[in-house]
Coordinates of C-alpha atoms and ligand atoms in Angstrom, one line a residue:
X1 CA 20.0 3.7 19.2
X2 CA 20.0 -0.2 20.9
X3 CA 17.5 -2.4 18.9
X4 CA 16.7 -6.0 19.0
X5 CA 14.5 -7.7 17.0
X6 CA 13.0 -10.9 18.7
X7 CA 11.1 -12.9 16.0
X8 CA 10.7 -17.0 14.8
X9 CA 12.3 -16.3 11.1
X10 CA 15.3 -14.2 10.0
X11 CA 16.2 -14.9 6.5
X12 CA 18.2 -16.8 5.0
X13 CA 18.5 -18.9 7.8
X14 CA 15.0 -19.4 9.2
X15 CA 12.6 -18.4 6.1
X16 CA 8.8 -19.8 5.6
X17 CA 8.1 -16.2 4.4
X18 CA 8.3 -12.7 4.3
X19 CA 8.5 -12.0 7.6
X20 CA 12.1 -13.5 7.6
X21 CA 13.1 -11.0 5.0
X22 CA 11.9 -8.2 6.9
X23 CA 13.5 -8.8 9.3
X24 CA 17.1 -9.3 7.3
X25 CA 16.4 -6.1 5.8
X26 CA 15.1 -3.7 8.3
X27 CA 18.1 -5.1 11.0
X28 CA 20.3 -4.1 8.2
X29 CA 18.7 -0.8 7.2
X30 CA 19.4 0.1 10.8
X31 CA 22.5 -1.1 11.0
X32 CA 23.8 0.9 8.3
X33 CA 22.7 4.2 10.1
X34 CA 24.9 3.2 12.5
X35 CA 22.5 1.7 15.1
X36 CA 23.6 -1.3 17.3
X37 CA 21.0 -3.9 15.7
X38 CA 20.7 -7.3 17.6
X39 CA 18.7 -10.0 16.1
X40 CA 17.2 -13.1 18.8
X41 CA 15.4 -16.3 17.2
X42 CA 15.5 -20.1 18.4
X43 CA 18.0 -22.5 17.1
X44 CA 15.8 -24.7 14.7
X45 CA 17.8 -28.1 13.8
X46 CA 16.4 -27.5 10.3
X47 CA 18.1 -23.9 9.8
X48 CA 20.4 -22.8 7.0
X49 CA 23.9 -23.4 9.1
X50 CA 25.7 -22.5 6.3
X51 CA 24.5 -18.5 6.4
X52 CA 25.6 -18.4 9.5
X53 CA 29.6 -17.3 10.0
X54 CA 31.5 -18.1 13.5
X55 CA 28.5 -19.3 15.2
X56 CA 29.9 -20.0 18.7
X57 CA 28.9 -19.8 22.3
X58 CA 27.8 -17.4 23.6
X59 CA 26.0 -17.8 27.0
X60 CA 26.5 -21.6 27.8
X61 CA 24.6 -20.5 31.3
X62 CA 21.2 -19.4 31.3
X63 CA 18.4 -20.7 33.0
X64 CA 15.0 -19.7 32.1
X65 CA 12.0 -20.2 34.8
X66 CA 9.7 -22.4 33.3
X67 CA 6.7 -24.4 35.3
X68 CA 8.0 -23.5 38.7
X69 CA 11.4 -25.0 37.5
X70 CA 13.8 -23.8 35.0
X71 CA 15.3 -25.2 31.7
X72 CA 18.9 -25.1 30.7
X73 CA 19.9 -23.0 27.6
X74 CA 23.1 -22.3 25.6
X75 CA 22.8 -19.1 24.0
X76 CA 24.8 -19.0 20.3
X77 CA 25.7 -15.6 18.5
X78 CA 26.6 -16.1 15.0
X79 CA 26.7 -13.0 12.0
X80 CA 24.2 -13.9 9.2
X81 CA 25.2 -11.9 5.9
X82 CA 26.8 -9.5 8.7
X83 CA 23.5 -9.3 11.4
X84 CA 24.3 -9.9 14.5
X85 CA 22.2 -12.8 15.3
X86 CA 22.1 -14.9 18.9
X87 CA 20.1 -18.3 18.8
X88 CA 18.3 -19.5 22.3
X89 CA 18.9 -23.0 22.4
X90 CA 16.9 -25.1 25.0
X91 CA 18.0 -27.9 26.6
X92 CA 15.1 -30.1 27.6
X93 CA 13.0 -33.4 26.7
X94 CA 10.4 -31.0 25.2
X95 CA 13.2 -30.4 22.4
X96 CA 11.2 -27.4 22.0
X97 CA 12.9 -26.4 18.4
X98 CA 14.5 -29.6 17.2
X99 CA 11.4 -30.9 15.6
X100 CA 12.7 -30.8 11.7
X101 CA 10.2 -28.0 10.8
X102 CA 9.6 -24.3 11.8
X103 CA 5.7 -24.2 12.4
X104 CA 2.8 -26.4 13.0
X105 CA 3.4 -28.6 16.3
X106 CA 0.6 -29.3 18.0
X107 CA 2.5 -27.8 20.9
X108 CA 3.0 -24.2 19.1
X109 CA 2.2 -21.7 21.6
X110 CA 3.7 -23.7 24.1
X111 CA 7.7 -23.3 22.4
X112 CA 7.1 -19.7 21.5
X113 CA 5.8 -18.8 24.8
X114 CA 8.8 -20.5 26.4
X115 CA 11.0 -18.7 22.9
X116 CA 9.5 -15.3 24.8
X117 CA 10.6 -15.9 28.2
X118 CA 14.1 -16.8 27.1
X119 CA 14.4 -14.3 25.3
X120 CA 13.7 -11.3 28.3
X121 CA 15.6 -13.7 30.7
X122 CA 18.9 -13.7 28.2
X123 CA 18.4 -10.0 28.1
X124 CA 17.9 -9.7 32.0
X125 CA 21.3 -12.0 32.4
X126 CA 23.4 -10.7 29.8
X127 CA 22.9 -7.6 30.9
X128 CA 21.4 -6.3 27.7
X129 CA 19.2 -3.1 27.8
X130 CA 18.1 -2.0 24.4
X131 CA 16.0 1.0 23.6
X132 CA 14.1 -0.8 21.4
X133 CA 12.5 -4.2 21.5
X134 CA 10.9 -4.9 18.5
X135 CA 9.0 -8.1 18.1
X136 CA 6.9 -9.5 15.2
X137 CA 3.9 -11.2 15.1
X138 CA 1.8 -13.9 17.2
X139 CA 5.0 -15.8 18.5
X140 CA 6.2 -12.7 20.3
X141 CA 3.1 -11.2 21.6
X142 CA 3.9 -12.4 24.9
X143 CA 7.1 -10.5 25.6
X144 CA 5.5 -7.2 25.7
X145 CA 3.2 -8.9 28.4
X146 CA 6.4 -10.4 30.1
X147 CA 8.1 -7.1 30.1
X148 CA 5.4 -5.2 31.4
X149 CA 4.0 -7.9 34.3
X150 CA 7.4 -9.3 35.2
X151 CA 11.1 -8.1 34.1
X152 CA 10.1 -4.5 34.5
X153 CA 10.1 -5.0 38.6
X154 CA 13.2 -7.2 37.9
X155 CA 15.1 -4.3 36.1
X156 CA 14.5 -4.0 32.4
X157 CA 11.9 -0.6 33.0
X158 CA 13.7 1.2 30.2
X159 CA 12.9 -0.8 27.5
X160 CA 10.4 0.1 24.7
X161 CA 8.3 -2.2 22.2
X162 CA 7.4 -2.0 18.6
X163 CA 5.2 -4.5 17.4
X164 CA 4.5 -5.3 14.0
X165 CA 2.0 -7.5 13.2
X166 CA 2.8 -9.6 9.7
X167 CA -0.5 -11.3 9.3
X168 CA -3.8 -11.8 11.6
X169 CA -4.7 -15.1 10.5
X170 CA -2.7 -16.8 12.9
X171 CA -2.9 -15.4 16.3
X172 CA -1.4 -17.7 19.1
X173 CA -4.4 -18.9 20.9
X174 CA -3.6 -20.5 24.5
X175 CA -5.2 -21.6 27.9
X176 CA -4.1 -21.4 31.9
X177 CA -1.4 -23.8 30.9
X178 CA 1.2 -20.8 29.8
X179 CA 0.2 -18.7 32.5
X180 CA 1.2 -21.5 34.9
X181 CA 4.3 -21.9 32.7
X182 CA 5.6 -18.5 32.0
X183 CA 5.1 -17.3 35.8
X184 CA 2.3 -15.1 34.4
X185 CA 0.0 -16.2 36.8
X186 CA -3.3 -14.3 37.7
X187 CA -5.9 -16.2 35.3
X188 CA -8.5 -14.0 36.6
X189 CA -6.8 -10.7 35.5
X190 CA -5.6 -11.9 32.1
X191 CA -8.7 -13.4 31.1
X192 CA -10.4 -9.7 31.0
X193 CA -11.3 -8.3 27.9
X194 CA -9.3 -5.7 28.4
X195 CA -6.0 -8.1 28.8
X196 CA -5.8 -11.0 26.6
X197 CA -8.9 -13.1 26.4
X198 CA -9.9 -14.0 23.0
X199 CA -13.0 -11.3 21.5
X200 CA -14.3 -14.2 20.2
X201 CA -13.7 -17.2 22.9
X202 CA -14.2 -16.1 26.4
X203 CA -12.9 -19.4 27.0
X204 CA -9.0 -18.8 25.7
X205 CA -6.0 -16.2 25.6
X206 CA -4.8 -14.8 22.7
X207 CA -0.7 -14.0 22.2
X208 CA -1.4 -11.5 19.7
X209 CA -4.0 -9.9 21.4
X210 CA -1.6 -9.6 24.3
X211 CA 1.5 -8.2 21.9
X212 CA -1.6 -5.2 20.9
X213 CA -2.6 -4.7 24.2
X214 CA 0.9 -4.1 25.4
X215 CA 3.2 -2.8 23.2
X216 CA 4.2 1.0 22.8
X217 CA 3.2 0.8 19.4
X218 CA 1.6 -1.7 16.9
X219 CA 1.7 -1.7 13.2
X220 CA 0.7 -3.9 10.2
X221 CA 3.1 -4.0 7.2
X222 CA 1.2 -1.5 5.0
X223 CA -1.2 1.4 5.1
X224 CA -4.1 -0.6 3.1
X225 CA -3.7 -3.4 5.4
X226 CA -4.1 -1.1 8.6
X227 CA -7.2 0.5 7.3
X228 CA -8.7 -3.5 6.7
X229 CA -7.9 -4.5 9.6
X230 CA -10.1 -2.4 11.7
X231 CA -13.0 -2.4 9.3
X232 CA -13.2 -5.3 7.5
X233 CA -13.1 -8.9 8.4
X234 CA -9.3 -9.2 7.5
X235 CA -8.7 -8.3 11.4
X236 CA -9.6 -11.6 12.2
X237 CA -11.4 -10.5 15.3
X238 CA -9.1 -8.5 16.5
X239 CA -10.7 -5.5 14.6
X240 CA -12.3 -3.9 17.7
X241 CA -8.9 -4.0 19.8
X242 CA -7.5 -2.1 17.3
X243 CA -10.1 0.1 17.7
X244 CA -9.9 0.7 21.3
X245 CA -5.8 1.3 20.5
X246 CA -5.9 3.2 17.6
X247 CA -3.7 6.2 18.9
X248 CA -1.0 3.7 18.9
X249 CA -1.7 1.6 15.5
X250 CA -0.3 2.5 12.2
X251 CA 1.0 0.9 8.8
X252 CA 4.4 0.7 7.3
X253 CA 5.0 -0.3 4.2
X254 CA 7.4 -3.5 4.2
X255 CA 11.0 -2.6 2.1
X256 CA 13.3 -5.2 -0.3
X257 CA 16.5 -6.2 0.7
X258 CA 18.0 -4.6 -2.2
X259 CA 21.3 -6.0 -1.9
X260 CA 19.4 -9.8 -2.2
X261 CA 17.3 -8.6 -4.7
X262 CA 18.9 -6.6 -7.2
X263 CA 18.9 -8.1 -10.7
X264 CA 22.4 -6.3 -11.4
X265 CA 24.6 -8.3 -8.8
X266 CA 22.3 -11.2 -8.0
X267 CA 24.7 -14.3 -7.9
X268 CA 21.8 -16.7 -8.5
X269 CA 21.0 -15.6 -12.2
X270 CA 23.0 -16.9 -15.2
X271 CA 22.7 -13.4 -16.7
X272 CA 22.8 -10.2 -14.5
X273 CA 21.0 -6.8 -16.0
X274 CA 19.5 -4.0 -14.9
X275 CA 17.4 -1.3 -17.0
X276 CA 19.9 -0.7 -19.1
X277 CA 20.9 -4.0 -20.4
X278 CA 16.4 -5.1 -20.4
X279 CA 17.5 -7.5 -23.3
X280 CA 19.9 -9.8 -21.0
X281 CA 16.5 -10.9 -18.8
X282 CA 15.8 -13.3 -21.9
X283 CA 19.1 -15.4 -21.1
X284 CA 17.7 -15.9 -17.9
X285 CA 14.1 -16.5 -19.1
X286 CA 15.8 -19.4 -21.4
X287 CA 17.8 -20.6 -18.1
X288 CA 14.5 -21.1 -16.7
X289 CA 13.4 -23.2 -19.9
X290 CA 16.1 -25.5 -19.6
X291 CA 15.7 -26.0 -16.3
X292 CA 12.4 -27.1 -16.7
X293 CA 12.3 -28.2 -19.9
X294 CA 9.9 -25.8 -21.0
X295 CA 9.4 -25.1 -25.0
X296 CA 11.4 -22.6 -26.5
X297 CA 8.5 -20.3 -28.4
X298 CA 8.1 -16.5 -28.6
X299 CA 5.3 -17.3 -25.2
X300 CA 5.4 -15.1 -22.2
X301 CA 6.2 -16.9 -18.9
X302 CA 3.6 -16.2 -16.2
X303 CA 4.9 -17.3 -12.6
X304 CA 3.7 -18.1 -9.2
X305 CA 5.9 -17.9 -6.5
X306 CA 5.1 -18.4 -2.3
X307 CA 3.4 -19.7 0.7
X308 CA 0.3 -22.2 -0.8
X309 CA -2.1 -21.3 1.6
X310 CA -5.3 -20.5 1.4
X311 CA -4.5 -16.7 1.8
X312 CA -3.0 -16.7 -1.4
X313 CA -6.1 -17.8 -3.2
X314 CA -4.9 -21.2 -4.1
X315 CA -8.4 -21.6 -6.4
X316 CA -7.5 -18.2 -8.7
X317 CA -3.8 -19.6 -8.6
X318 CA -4.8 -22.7 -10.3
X319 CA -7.4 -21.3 -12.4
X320 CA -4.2 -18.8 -13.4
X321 CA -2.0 -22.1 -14.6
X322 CA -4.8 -23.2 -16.8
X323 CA -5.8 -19.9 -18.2
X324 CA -2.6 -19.0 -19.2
X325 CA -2.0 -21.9 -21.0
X326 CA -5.2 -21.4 -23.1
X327 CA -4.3 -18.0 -24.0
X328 CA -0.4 -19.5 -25.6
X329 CA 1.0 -18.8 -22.4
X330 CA 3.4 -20.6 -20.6
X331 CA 2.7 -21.1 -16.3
X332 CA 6.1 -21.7 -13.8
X333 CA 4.8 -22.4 -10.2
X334 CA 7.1 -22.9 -6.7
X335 CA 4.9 -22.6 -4.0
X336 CA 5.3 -24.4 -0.4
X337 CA 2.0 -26.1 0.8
X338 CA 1.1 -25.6 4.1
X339 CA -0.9 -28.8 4.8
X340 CA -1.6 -31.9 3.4
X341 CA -4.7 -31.2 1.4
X342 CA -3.2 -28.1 0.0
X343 CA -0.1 -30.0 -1.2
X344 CA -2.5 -32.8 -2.5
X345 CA -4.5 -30.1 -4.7
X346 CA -1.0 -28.7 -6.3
X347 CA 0.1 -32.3 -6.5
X348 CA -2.8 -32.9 -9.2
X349 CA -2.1 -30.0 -11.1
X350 CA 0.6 -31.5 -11.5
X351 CA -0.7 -34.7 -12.7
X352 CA -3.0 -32.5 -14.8
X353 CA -0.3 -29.9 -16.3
X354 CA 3.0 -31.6 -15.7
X355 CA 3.0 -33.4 -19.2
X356 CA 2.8 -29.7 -21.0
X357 CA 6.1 -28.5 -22.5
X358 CA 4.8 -25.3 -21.2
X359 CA 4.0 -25.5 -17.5
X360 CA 5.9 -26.5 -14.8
X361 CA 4.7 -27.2 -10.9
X362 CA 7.3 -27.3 -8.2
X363 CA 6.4 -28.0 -4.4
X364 CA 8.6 -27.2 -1.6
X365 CA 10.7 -24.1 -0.2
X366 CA 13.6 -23.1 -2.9
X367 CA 15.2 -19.8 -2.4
X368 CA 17.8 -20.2 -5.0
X369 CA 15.3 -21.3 -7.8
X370 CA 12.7 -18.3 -6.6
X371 CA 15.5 -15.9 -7.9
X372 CA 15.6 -17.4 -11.3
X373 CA 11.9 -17.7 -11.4
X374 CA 11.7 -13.8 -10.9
X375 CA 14.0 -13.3 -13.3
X376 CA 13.2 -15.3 -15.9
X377 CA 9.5 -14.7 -15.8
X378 CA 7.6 -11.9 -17.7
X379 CA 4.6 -11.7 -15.4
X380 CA 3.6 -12.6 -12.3
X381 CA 0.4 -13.5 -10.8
X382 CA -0.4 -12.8 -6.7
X383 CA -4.6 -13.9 -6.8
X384 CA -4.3 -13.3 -2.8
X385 CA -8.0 -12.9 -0.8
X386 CA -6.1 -11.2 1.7
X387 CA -2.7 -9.7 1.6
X388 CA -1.1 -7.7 4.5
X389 CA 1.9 -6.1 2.1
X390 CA 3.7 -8.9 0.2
X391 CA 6.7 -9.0 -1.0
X392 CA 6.5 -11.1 -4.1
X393 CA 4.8 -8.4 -6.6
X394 CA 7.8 -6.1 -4.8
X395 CA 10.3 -8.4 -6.0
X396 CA 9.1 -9.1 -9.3
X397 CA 9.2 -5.4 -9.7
X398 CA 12.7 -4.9 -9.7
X399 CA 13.4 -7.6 -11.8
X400 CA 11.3 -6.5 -14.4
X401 CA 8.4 -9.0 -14.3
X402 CA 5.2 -7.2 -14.6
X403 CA 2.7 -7.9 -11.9
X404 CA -0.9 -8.7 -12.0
X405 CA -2.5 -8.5 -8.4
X406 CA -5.5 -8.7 -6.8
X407 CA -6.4 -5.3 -5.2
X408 CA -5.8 -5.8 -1.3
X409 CA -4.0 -4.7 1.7
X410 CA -0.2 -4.2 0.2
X411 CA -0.9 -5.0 -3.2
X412 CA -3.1 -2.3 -3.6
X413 CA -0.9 0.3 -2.1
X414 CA 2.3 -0.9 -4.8
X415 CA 0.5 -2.0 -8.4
X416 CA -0.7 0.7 -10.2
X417 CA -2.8 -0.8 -13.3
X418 CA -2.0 -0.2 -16.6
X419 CA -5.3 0.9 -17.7
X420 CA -7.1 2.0 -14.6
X421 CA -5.2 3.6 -12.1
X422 CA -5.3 7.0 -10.8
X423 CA -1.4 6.9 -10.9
X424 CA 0.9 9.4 -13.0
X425 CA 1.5 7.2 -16.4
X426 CA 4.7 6.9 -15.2
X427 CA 4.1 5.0 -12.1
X428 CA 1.9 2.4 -13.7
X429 CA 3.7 -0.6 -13.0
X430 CA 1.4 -3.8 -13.3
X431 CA -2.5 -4.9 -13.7
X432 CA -5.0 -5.5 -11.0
X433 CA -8.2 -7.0 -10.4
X434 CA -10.7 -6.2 -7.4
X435 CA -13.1 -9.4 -7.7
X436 CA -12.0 -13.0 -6.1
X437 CA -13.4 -15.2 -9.0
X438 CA -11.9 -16.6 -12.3
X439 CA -13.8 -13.5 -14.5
X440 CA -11.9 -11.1 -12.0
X441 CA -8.3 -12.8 -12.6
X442 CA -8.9 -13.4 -16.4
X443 CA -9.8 -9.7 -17.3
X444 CA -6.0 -8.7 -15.7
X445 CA -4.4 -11.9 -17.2
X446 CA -6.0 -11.3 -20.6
X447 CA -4.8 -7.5 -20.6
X448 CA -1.6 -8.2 -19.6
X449 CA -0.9 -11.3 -22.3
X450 CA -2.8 -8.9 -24.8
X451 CA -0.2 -6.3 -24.0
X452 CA 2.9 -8.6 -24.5
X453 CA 2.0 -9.8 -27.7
X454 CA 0.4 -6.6 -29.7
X455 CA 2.1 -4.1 -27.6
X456 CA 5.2 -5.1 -27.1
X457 CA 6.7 -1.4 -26.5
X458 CA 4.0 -0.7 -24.3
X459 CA 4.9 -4.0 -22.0
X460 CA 8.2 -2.9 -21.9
X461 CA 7.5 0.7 -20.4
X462 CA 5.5 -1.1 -17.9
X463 CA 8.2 -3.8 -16.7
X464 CA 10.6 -0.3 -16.8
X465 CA 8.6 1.6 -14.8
X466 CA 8.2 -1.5 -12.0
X467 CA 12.4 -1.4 -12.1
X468 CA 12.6 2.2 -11.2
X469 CA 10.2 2.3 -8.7
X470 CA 12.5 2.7 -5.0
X471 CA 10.4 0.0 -2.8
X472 CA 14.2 -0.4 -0.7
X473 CA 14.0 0.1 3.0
X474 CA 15.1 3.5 2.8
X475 CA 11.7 4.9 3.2
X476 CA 10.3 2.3 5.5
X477 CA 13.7 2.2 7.4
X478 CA 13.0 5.8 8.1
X479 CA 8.9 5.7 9.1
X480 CA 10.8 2.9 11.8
X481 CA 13.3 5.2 13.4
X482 CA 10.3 7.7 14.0
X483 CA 8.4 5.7 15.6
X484 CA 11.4 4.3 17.5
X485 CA 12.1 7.8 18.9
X486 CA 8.6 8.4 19.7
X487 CA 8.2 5.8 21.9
X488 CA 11.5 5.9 23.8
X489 CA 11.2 10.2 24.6
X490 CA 7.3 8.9 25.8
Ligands
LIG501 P1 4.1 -14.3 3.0 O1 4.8 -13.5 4.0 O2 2.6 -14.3 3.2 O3 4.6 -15.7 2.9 P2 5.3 -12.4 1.1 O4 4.9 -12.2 -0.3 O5 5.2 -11.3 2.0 O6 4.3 -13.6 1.6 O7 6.7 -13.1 1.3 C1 7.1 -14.3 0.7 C2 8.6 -14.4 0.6 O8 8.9 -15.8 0.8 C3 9.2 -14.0 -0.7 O9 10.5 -13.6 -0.4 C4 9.1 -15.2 -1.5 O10 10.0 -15.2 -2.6 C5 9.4 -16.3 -0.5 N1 8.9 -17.6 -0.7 C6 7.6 -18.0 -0.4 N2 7.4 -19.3 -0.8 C7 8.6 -19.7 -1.3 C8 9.0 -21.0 -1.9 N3 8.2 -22.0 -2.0 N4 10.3 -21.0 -2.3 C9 11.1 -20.0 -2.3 N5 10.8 -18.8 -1.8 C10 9.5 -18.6 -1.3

């Protein structure tokens, strides 16, 4: 089968979160079947060039109709840890992706409408006609529209789309303006309720809404997640849409790139082990020590790792760093803020902490330090109000770090708690909380630091258990190719 991904991230080189990792891994999981797996993102000035081998040009022609005009692009293929990965590259005064970051221009929907349309318009030219088009949330949700409304009469009428939806908090909401400029059109027939207008605004469109309406089939990265977002408030809105296409709306489970995260040939860690070889974590968790100076004591390391946003429950994730510390814990956190105010909250926990020899805070993106954090941690704490699947308490799984979760969307569907769960004994992999206050977090916390101390046997079952557990894209890889080959025989 032909598949192209068309998404904003692809990690390593174009990572804010998991979404980027999904698509690495899924591309790959494909790939290794022996499907022909594309991969199409915009050339960001502030990607990681050097994952990327033999980047060259590809297509130093194409013109993309934009406002009644066109812009100029180069298109550039390069492999990234062997994907093959082209990079739409605009030339105009807009600099539409040279703006030093990945998100938050006040001009969003703007470059990733424009992102859309270059990408069908590279597919038209180059004469590319996969099976599948696979795009991933609110920045593609146009180019299911664009497919069906325009390129369809212009010769792409073969093409399928899968669209997976990462996380309905941000939707792409947008005004005439991008119909004018994509050659959309028609105000008056997008602004039904049945097309794109907002359920909430009559006033705006919505690119996500759009992608829904669409697409050949929609799905949300886990089962839990799926469920919430039609009947709770964690659809954002879009709840009722869902609703009206529920024949086409399902969950997957997100997969691990095992070959990134695999604490038995993980280049990043001082000491490599695997289940066998439990004992060599400890180098690692001293490795993290030095590195930030932490005290060397018989203390278990609790860790936060991701996005600061408040998602994540940035209130329990403080509360977390203090608690642990009053129950002889030590707290690691690297987390990315994603505004000022965020970043000025984690900046006085710093101020507040900092001075501890056993808590560290560090702000900003760090790939190769998240490795030894998950390593060299014992337990790890994911507080999140709302969670779509997650990939952090997946991680910290196979490396042996125990989770403690609130009981949401993804979460729920992969921590089994200790003391609570339904689960067969063997899969009991972590602790879990259900309520979204500081009692809720410190009944999990104090269970799990109970458990490391006076049951040390016991802990290390549980951090066994997380490492057998198979949370690779095998499984998901295969739900994928199902739904591929329902769509494309529909
Ligand atoms: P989300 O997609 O909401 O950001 P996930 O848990 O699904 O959350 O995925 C987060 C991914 O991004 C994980 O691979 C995590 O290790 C990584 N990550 C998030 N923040 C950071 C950071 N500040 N430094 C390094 N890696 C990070």
């Amino acid at each position: 089968m032909y598949i192209v991904h068309v998404a904003s991230e692809c990690a390593p080189v174009a990572k804010v979160g998991g979404l980027a990792d999904v698509i690495f891994g899924l591309s790959w999981e494909h790939a290794i079947r022996g499907h022909d797996v594309e991969i199409i993102v915009p050339k960001y000035d502030c990607m990681r060039y050097d994952h990327v081998w033999g980047m060259s040009v590809s297509h130093s022609d194409l013109w993309v109709p934009w406002f009644g005009g066109a812009i100029h692009c180069t298109v550039w293929f390069g492999f990234v840890h062997g994907r093959k990965v082209f990079f739409i590259d605009p030339h105009s005064n807009d600099n539409f992706f040279n703006r030093k970051t990945f998100y938050g221009c006040h001009d969003d929907v703007m470059r990733y409408a424009f992102f859309c349309k270059a990408a069908l318009e590279f597919m038209l030219k180059s004469g590319k006609r996969p099976d599948i088009i696979h795009c991933h949330d609110w920045q593609t949700g146009l180019l299911p529209v664009l497919l069906a409304e325009v390129y369809q009469h212009n010769g792409m009428w073969g093409q399928r789309v899968c669209y997976t939806v990462h996380n309905f908090k941000h939707q792409g909401i947008f005004g005439r303006d991008i119909l004018d400029a994509t050659g959309l059109g028609r105000p008056d027939y997008y602004f039904s309720p049945a097309q794109l207008r907002d359920d909430n605004n009559a006033q705006v469109l919505n690119c996500m809404k759009g992608g829904i309406v669409y697409s050949n089939f929609v799905t949300t990265v886990s089962p839990k997640h799926a469920w919430e977002a039609r009947h709770t408030p964690q659809g954002h809105g879009l709840g009722a849409t869902l609703n009206t296409h529920q024949g086409k709306f399902g969950g997957v489970l997100n997969g691990v790139d095992y070959n990134t995260w695999n604490p038995e040939l993980d280049g990043f860690l001082p000491c490599r082990y695997g289940i066998e070889t439990l004992d060599d974590k400890y180098h690692n968790k001293d490795a993290l020590r030095d590195r930030f100076w932490l005290y060397k004591s018989n203390k278990p390391i609790i860790s936060y790792v991701g996005r600061l946003d408040d998602q994540k429950g940035l209130n329990l994730v403080c509360h977390a760093a203090h608690y642990a510390l009053s129950r002889g814990a030590q707290f690691v956190l690297l987390g990315s803020p994603s505004n000022n105010a965020i970043y000025n909250q984690f900046a006085h926990l710093r101020n507040q902490l900092g001075q501890s020899v056993d808590c560290h805070i560090e702000l900003g993106f760090n790939e190769e330090l998240s490795h030894l954090i998950y390593s060299g941690s014992d337990m790890m704490v994911v507080p999140s109000v709302f969670e779509p699947c997650g990939l952090s308490q997946l991680i910290a799984l196979r490396y042996g770090t125990v989770p403690i979760v609130r009981s949401v969307g993804g979460l729920a569907d992969t921590v089994f708690d200790k003391d609570h769960a339904h689960a067969d004994l063997s899969m009991r992999n972590g602790f879990t909380f259900n309520d979204l206050n500081n009692q809720g977090l410190e009944s999990a916390m104090n269970r799990a630091i109970s458990l490391y101390y006076d049951y040390p046997g016991h802990f290390r079952i549980l951090m066994a258990n997380g490492m057998r557990s198979d949370y690779s894209w095998n499984h998901p890889g295969t739900h994928y190719m199902n739904i591929y080959d329902l769509i494309r025989h529909k």
